[in-house]
CSV table of C-alpha atoms (C1' of nucleotides) in Angstrom, one decimal:
chain,number,residue,atom,x,y,z
A,188,MET,CA,0.0,0.0,0.0
A,189,TYR,CA,1.5,3.3,-1.1
A,190,THR,CA,2.5,5.9,1.4
A,191,TYR,CA,1.5,9.5,1.1
A,192,GLN,CA,4.9,10.4,-0.2
A,193,GLU,CA,4.8,7.7,-2.9
A,194,MET,CA,1.3,8.8,-4.0
A,195,LEU,CA,2.5,12.4,-4.1
A,196,SER,CA,5.4,11.4,-6.3
A,197,ILE,CA,3.2,9.6,-8.7
A,198,LEU,CA,1.1,12.6,-9.2
A,199,ASN,CA,4.1,14.9,-9.4
A,200,ASN,CA,6.0,12.8,-11.8
A,201,GLY,CA,3.0,12.5,-14.0
A,202,GLY,CA,2.9,16.2,-14.3
A,203,TYR,CA,-0.4,16.6,-12.4
A,204,ARG,CA,-0.9,19.7,-10.3
A,205,LEU,CA,-0.7,19.3,-6.6
A,206,THR,CA,-3.8,21.2,-5.7
A,207,ASP,CA,-5.0,21.5,-2.1
A,208,GLN,CA,-7.9,19.2,-3.0
A,209,ARG,CA,-5.7,16.5,-4.3
A,210,LEU,CA,-3.3,16.6,-1.4
A,211,SER,CA,-6.2,16.5,1.0
A,212,LEU,CA,-7.6,13.5,-0.7
A,213,LEU,CA,-4.2,11.7,-0.5
A,214,GLN,CA,-4.2,12.4,3.2
A,215,VAL,CA,-7.6,10.9,3.6
A,216,LEU,CA,-6.4,7.8,1.7
A,217,GLU,CA,-3.7,7.2,4.3
A,218,THR,CA,-6.4,6.9,6.9
A,219,PHE,CA,-8.3,4.0,5.3
A,220,GLY,CA,-7.4,0.5,6.5
A,221,GLY,CA,-9.4,-1.5,4.0
A,222,SER,CA,-11.8,-0.9,1.3
A,223,PHE,CA,-14.1,2.1,0.9
A,224,SER,CA,-16.8,3.4,-1.4
A,225,ALA,CA,-16.8,6.7,-3.3
A,226,LEU,CA,-19.2,7.9,-0.7
A,227,ASP,CA,-17.0,6.9,2.2
A,228,PHE,CA,-14.3,8.8,0.5
A,229,GLU,CA,-16.3,11.9,0.0
A,230,LYS,CA,-17.6,11.9,3.5
A,231,LYS,CA,-14.2,11.6,5.1
A,232,ALA,CA,-12.8,14.2,2.7
A,233,ASN,CA,-15.4,16.7,3.7
A,234,GLU,CA,-14.5,16.5,7.3
A,235,MET,CA,-11.3,18.4,6.4
A,236,GLU,CA,-10.4,21.6,4.6
A,237,PRO,CA,-10.9,22.4,1.8
A,238,SER,CA,-14.3,20.8,1.2
A,239,ILE,CA,-14.4,18.9,-2.1
A,240,GLY,CA,-17.1,19.1,-4.7
A,241,ARG,CA,-18.6,15.9,-6.0
A,242,ALA,CA,-17.3,16.4,-9.5
A,243,THR,CA,-13.8,17.0,-8.2
A,244,LEU,CA,-13.9,13.9,-6.1
A,245,PHE,CA,-14.9,11.7,-9.0
A,246,ARG,CA,-12.4,13.3,-11.3
A,247,ALA,CA,-9.8,12.6,-8.7
A,248,ILE,CA,-10.8,9.0,-8.3
A,249,ASP,CA,-10.5,8.5,-12.1
A,250,LEU,CA,-7.1,10.1,-12.0
A,251,PHE,CA,-6.0,8.0,-9.1
A,252,LEU,CA,-7.2,4.8,-10.8
A,253,GLU,CA,-5.3,5.7,-13.9
A,254,GLN,CA,-2.2,6.3,-12.0
A,255,GLY,CA,-2.5,3.2,-9.8
A,256,ILE,CA,-2.9,5.2,-6.6
A,257,LEU,CA,-6.2,3.5,-6.2
A,258,GLU,CA,-7.5,0.1,-7.3
A,259,LYS,CA,-11.1,-0.7,-7.9
A,260,ILE,CA,-12.5,-3.9,-6.7
A,261,HIS,CA,-15.8,-5.5,-7.6
A,262,ARG,CA,-17.6,-7.1,-4.7
A,263,GLU,CA,-19.8,-10.2,-5.0
A,264,ASN,CA,-22.8,-8.1,-4.0
A,265,GLY,CA,-22.2,-5.8,-7.0
A,266,ASP,CA,-20.7,-2.9,-5.2
A,267,ASP,CA,-17.6,-1.3,-6.4
A,268,VAL,CA,-15.1,-0.4,-3.7
A,269,TYR,CA,-11.6,1.1,-3.8
A,270,ILE,CA,-8.4,0.4,-2.0
A,271,VAL,CA,-5.1,2.3,-1.9
A,272,GLY,CA,-2.9,0.8,-4.6
A,273,SER,CA,0.4,-1.0,-4.3
A,274,LYS,CA,3.3,-1.9,-6.6
A,275,GLY,CA,3.4,-4.7,-9.0
A,276,HIS,CA,1.0,-7.3,-10.2
A,277,HIS,CA,-1.1,-8.7,-7.4
A,278,HIS,CA,-4.5,-9.8,-6.4
A,279,HIS,CA,-6.7,-9.5,-3.3
A,280,ILE,CA,-8.5,-11.4,-0.7
A,281,ILE,CA,-11.4,-9.6,0.9
A,282,CYS,CA,-13.3,-10.2,4.1
A,283,ARG,CA,-17.0,-10.1,3.3
A,284,ASP,CA,-17.7,-9.0,6.9
A,285,CYS,CA,-15.3,-6.3,7.9
A,286,GLY,CA,-14.1,-5.3,4.4
A,287,GLU,CA,-10.4,-6.0,5.2
A,288,ILE,CA,-8.4,-6.5,2.1
A,289,ARG,CA,-5.0,-8.2,1.9
A,290,ASP,CA,-2.7,-8.2,-1.0
A,291,ILE,CA,-1.6,-11.4,-2.6
A,292,ASP,CA,1.7,-10.7,-4.1
A,293,ALA,CA,3.5,-12.8,-6.6
A,294,CYS,CA,0.4,-14.0,-8.5
A,295,PRO,CA,0.4,-17.8,-7.8
A,296,PHE,CA,-1.7,-18.5,-10.9
A,297,GLU,CA,0.6,-17.4,-13.7
A,298,LYS,CA,1.5,-20.9,-14.9
A,299,GLU,CA,-2.1,-22.1,-15.1
A,300,LEU,CA,-3.3,-18.9,-16.6
A,301,GLU,CA,-0.7,-19.1,-19.3
A,302,GLU,CA,-1.8,-22.6,-20.2
A,303,VAL,CA,-5.4,-21.6,-20.5
A,304,ILE,CA,-4.6,-18.6,-22.6
A,305,GLN,CA,-2.4,-20.6,-24.9
A,306,ARG,CA,-5.0,-23.3,-25.3
A,307,GLU,CA,-7.8,-20.8,-26.1
A,308,GLY,CA,-5.5,-18.8,-28.5
A,309,PHE,CA,-6.0,-15.5,-26.8
A,310,SER,CA,-3.5,-12.6,-26.7
A,311,SER,CA,-3.2,-9.3,-24.9
A,312,THR,CA,-4.8,-10.7,-21.9
A,313,ILE,CA,-5.4,-9.3,-18.5
A,314,HIS,CA,-6.8,-11.2,-15.6
A,315,ARG,CA,-8.7,-10.4,-12.6
A,316,ILE,CA,-8.8,-12.7,-9.6
A,317,GLU,CA,-10.7,-11.9,-6.4
A,318,ILE,CA,-11.3,-14.0,-3.4
A,319,GLU,CA,-13.9,-13.2,-0.9
A,320,GLY,CA,-14.5,-14.9,2.4
A,321,ILE,CA,-14.5,-14.5,6.1
A,322,CYS,CA,-11.3,-13.6,7.8
A,323,GLU,CA,-10.1,-15.3,10.9
A,324,SER,CA,-11.0,-12.6,13.4
A,325,CYS,CA,-14.5,-12.2,11.9
A,326,ARG,CA,-15.0,-15.9,12.1
A,327,LYS,CA,-14.1,-15.9,15.8
A,328,LYS,CA,-16.5,-13.0,16.4
A,329,GLY,CA,-19.2,-14.9,14.6
A,330,GLU,CA,-18.6,-18.1,16.6
A,331,GLY,CA,-19.1,-16.1,19.8
A,332,LYS,CA,-22.5,-15.1,18.7
A,333,ASN,CA,-23.9,-18.4,17.5
B,130,MET,CA,-24.5,-23.4,-21.6
B,131,TYR,CA,-28.0,-24.5,-20.5
B,132,THR,CA,-30.6,-25.4,-23.1
B,133,TYR,CA,-34.1,-24.0,-23.1
B,134,GLN,CA,-35.3,-27.2,-21.5
B,135,GLU,CA,-32.8,-27.2,-18.7
B,136,MET,CA,-33.6,-23.6,-17.9
B,137,LEU,CA,-37.2,-24.3,-17.9
B,138,SER,CA,-36.7,-27.2,-15.5
B,139,ILE,CA,-34.7,-25.0,-13.2
B,140,LEU,CA,-37.6,-22.6,-12.9
B,141,ASN,CA,-40.1,-25.3,-12.6
B,142,ASN,CA,-38.3,-27.2,-10.0
B,143,GLY,CA,-37.8,-24.0,-8.0
B,144,GLY,CA,-41.5,-23.6,-7.9
B,145,TYR,CA,-41.5,-20.4,-10.0
B,146,ARG,CA,-44.4,-19.7,-12.3
B,147,LEU,CA,-43.9,-20.3,-15.9
B,148,THR,CA,-45.4,-17.1,-17.2
B,149,ASP,CA,-45.4,-16.2,-20.9
B,150,GLN,CA,-42.9,-13.4,-20.1
B,151,ARG,CA,-40.4,-15.8,-18.5
B,152,LEU,CA,-40.8,-18.4,-21.2
B,153,SER,CA,-40.3,-15.7,-23.8
B,154,LEU,CA,-37.1,-14.5,-22.1
B,155,LEU,CA,-35.8,-18.0,-22.0
B,156,GLN,CA,-36.3,-18.3,-25.7
B,157,VAL,CA,-34.4,-15.1,-26.2
B,158,LEU,CA,-31.5,-16.4,-24.1
B,159,GLU,CA,-31.1,-19.3,-26.5
B,160,THR,CA,-30.4,-16.9,-29.3
B,161,PHE,CA,-27.4,-15.2,-27.7
B,162,GLY,CA,-24.0,-16.5,-28.6
B,163,GLY,CA,-21.9,-14.6,-26.2
B,164,SER,CA,-22.4,-11.9,-23.7
B,165,PHE,CA,-25.1,-9.3,-23.6
B,166,SER,CA,-26.2,-6.3,-21.6
B,167,ALA,CA,-29.5,-5.9,-19.8
B,168,LEU,CA,-30.4,-3.5,-22.6
B,169,ASP,CA,-29.5,-6.0,-25.4
B,170,PHE,CA,-31.7,-8.4,-23.6
B,171,GLU,CA,-34.6,-6.0,-23.3
B,172,LYS,CA,-34.4,-5.0,-27.0
B,173,LYS,CA,-34.4,-8.6,-28.2
B,174,ALA,CA,-37.2,-9.6,-25.9
B,175,ASN,CA,-39.4,-6.8,-27.2
B,176,GLU,CA,-39.1,-8.0,-30.7
B,177,MET,CA,-41.4,-10.8,-29.7
B,178,GLU,CA,-44.7,-11.3,-28.0
B,179,PRO,CA,-45.5,-10.5,-25.3
B,180,SER,CA,-43.6,-7.3,-24.8
B,181,ILE,CA,-41.9,-7.1,-21.5
B,182,GLY,CA,-41.9,-4.2,-19.0
B,183,ARG,CA,-38.6,-3.0,-17.8
B,184,ALA,CA,-39.4,-3.9,-14.2
B,185,THR,CA,-40.3,-7.5,-15.2
B,186,LEU,CA,-37.1,-7.8,-17.2
B,187,PHE,CA,-34.9,-6.8,-14.3
B,188,ARG,CA,-36.8,-8.9,-11.9
B,189,ALA,CA,-36.4,-11.8,-14.3
B,190,ILE,CA,-32.7,-11.2,-14.5
B,191,ASP,CA,-32.4,-11.2,-10.7
B,192,LEU,CA,-34.3,-14.5,-10.6
B,193,PHE,CA,-32.2,-16.0,-13.4
B,194,LEU,CA,-29.0,-15.0,-11.6
B,195,GLU,CA,-30.1,-16.6,-8.4
B,196,GLN,CA,-31.0,-19.8,-10.2
B,197,GLY,CA,-27.8,-19.9,-12.2
B,198,ILE,CA,-29.6,-19.5,-15.5
B,199,LEU,CA,-27.6,-16.4,-16.0
B,200,GLU,CA,-24.1,-15.4,-14.9
B,201,LYS,CA,-23.0,-11.9,-14.4
B,202,ILE,CA,-19.6,-10.9,-15.7
B,203,HIS,CA,-17.8,-7.7,-14.8
B,204,ARG,CA,-15.9,-6.3,-17.7
B,205,GLU,CA,-12.6,-4.4,-17.4
B,206,ASN,CA,-14.3,-1.2,-18.7
B,207,GLY,CA,-16.8,-1.3,-15.9
B,208,ASP,CA,-19.8,-2.7,-17.7
B,209,ASP,CA,-21.8,-5.6,-16.4
B,210,VAL,CA,-22.8,-8.2,-18.9
B,211,TYR,CA,-24.6,-11.5,-18.7
B,212,ILE,CA,-24.2,-14.9,-20.3
B,213,VAL,CA,-26.3,-18.0,-20.2
B,214,GLY,CA,-25.1,-20.1,-17.3
B,215,SER,CA,-23.8,-23.6,-17.3
B,216,LYS,CA,-23.3,-26.4,-14.8
B,217,GLY,CA,-20.6,-26.7,-12.2
B,218,HIS,CA,-17.8,-24.4,-11.0
B,219,HIS,CA,-16.1,-22.7,-13.9
B,220,HIS,CA,-14.6,-19.5,-15.1
B,221,HIS,CA,-14.6,-17.4,-18.3
B,222,ILE,CA,-12.3,-16.0,-20.9
B,223,ILE,CA,-13.7,-13.1,-22.7
B,224,CYS,CA,-12.8,-11.4,-26.0
B,225,ARG,CA,-12.6,-7.7,-25.5
B,226,ASP,CA,-13.4,-7.1,-29.1
B,227,CYS,CA,-16.3,-9.4,-30.1
B,228,GLY,CA,-17.6,-10.2,-26.7
B,229,GLU,CA,-17.2,-14.0,-27.2
B,230,ILE,CA,-17.1,-15.8,-23.9
B,231,ARG,CA,-15.7,-19.3,-23.5
B,232,ASP,CA,-16.1,-21.4,-20.4
B,233,ILE,CA,-13.1,-22.7,-18.6
B,234,ASP,CA,-14.2,-25.9,-17.0
B,235,ALA,CA,-12.4,-27.7,-14.2
B,236,CYS,CA,-11.0,-24.6,-12.4
B,237,PRO,CA,-7.2,-25.0,-12.9
B,238,PHE,CA,-6.5,-22.8,-9.9
B,239,GLU,CA,-7.9,-24.8,-7.1
B,240,LYS,CA,-4.7,-25.9,-5.6
B,241,GLU,CA,-3.1,-22.5,-5.6
B,242,LEU,CA,-6.2,-20.9,-4.3
B,243,GLU,CA,-6.4,-23.4,-1.4
B,244,GLU,CA,-2.9,-22.5,-0.4
B,245,VAL,CA,-3.6,-18.8,-0.4
B,246,ILE,CA,-6.8,-19.2,1.6
B,247,GLN,CA,-5.1,-21.4,4.2
B,248,ARG,CA,-2.2,-19.0,4.5
B,249,GLU,CA,-4.5,-16.1,5.1
B,250,GLY,CA,-6.8,-18.0,7.4
B,251,PHE,CA,-10.0,-17.3,5.5
B,252,SER,CA,-13.0,-19.5,5.4
B,253,SER,CA,-16.3,-19.6,3.4
B,254,THR,CA,-14.5,-18.3,0.4
B,255,ILE,CA,-15.7,-17.8,-3.1
B,256,HIS,CA,-13.5,-16.7,-5.9
B,257,ARG,CA,-14.0,-14.9,-9.2
B,258,ILE,CA,-11.5,-15.3,-12.0
B,259,GLU,CA,-12.0,-13.5,-15.3
B,260,ILE,CA,-9.6,-13.3,-18.2
B,261,GLU,CA,-10.0,-10.8,-20.9
B,262,GLY,CA,-8.1,-10.6,-24.1
B,263,ILE,CA,-8.3,-10.8,-27.8
B,264,CYS,CA,-9.4,-14.0,-29.4
B,265,GLU,CA,-7.7,-15.6,-32.3
B,266,SER,CA,-10.2,-14.5,-35.0
B,267,CYS,CA,-10.3,-10.9,-33.8
B,268,ARG,CA,-6.5,-10.8,-33.8
B,269,LYS,CA,-6.5,-11.9,-37.4
B,270,LYS,CA,-9.1,-9.3,-38.4
B,271,GLY,CA,-7.0,-6.7,-36.6
B,272,GLU,CA,-3.8,-7.6,-38.4
B,273,GLY,CA,-5.6,-7.2,-41.7
B,274,LYS,CA,-6.4,-3.6,-40.9
B,275,ASN,CA,-3.0,-2.4,-39.6
C,167,DC,C1',-59.5,-18.1,-5.0
C,168,DT,C1',-55.0,-16.9,-3.3
C,169,DT,C1',-50.6,-16.1,-4.2
C,170,DC,C1',-47.3,-14.7,-7.2
C,171,DA,C1',-46.1,-11.9,-11.4
C,172,DT,C1',-46.6,-8.0,-14.4
C,173,DG,C1',-46.7,-3.1,-16.2
C,174,DC,C1',-46.5,1.6,-15.8
C,175,DA,C1',-44.5,5.6,-14.3
C,176,DA,C1',-42.2,7.8,-11.0
C,177,DA,C1',-38.4,7.7,-7.9
C,178,DC,C1',-33.7,6.7,-7.1
C,179,DC,C1',-28.9,6.7,-6.8
C,180,DC,C1',-24.6,7.3,-8.2
C,181,DT,C1',-21.9,9.5,-11.5
C,182,DT,C1',-21.0,12.7,-15.3
C,183,DT,C1',-21.3,17.1,-17.8
C,184,DG,C1',-21.3,22.2,-19.0
C,185,DC,C1',-19.7,26.2,-17.9
C,186,DA,C1',-17.9,30.1,-15.4
C,187,DC,C1',-14.4,30.9,-12.1
C,188,DG,C1',-10.1,30.0,-9.7
C,189,DT,C1',-5.2,28.9,-9.3
C,190,DC,C1',-0.8,26.2,-10.1
C,191,DG,C1',3.4,26.6,-12.1
D,52,DC,C1',-0.7,34.6,-18.1
D,53,DG,C1',-2.1,30.2,-20.0
D,54,DA,C1',-3.4,25.7,-19.2
D,55,DC,C1',-5.2,22.9,-15.9
D,56,DG,C1',-8.4,22.2,-12.0
D,57,DT,C1',-12.6,23.3,-9.3
D,58,DG,C1',-17.5,23.9,-7.9
D,59,DC,C1',-22.1,24.2,-8.7
D,60,DA,C1',-26.2,22.6,-10.3
D,61,DA,C1',-28.4,20.2,-13.6
D,62,DA,C1',-28.6,16.2,-16.6
D,63,DG,C1',-27.9,11.4,-17.3
D,64,DG,C1',-28.7,6.5,-17.4
D,65,DG,C1',-29.4,2.3,-15.7
D,66,DT,C1',-32.0,0.0,-12.1
D,67,DT,C1',-35.6,-0.2,-8.6
D,68,DT,C1',-40.1,0.7,-6.3
D,69,DG,C1',-45.2,1.4,-5.3
D,70,DC,C1',-49.3,0.1,-6.5
D,71,DA,C1',-53.2,-1.4,-9.1
D,72,DT,C1',-54.1,-5.1,-12.3
D,73,DG,C1',-53.7,-9.9,-14.2
D,74,DA,C1',-52.8,-14.7,-14.5
D,75,DA,C1',-50.8,-19.3,-12.7
D,76,DG,C1',-51.7,-23.2,-10.1
DNA sequence: CTTCATGCAAACCCTTTGCACGTCG
DNA sequence: CGACGTGCAAAGGGTTTGCATGAAG
């Protein structure tokens, strides 16, 4: 997960202006532990100065996605959520309950994927792998209740 | 990919009413080769009798998804599309260009997934794997042009 | 006949756009 | 100063809802 400084460098190196709004949004990103919706993001952003217009927020999200500062994740329930990005090719495992997301580095599926892609004759492929389940601490909480 | 008869049985066995609208929608499903949007579905459905209200269409889609008659696929560009379902656990490889979708049966990733899930301590997991690329015939078409 | 399904139109929600104004570099 | 970014409010577009009507079993 990128630090504030890394995110800032990404924007700066890309030639994007470091406006108060963008810097404020980056600060907000640092405070998220797991995944969050655009609305979560907006709410938290508007607890600080300067307040951020909806349009600006969504334009920033688009920019951050393009630059890899954010990653978009599609939940089983249909919601789109975001997480702060990180370097390299990786996938995610998400807790359905608390929303925690862990990175899975070093994609363990490369070999099998390559076989499938070869067999089907596809090229220029990208793949998306998401695992959703219940994390250990949520499972323990759940057992307490039932 | 389910046949008309199989889809019909699923509804029937589930105790759902076999209304003219639902039967008509199942017939439309048979005519799709690859993926389609809700709007594609509506358009094609309304070329036949009886015509189908938007609400009914979306309620039918929900029902079909629940029953596995349809599967929802999330495209890289953010669009949701549907395909006719098929039996068992499987994944998909999608052509970005023509929308063709092939089933990948016998999930080749089980072993690696199991390792990751164990390592992270998750339970009750589901996973979603989608591969997107250019299929062979679209690649050839593309080479002709460039 | 009773429950489940349909159709219409309006409501909804999140996201995007147009445009005048502001500001980073 | 010029290009890029912002804010507002309104439009957009796909999906969902409320409610009266209709049909399946």
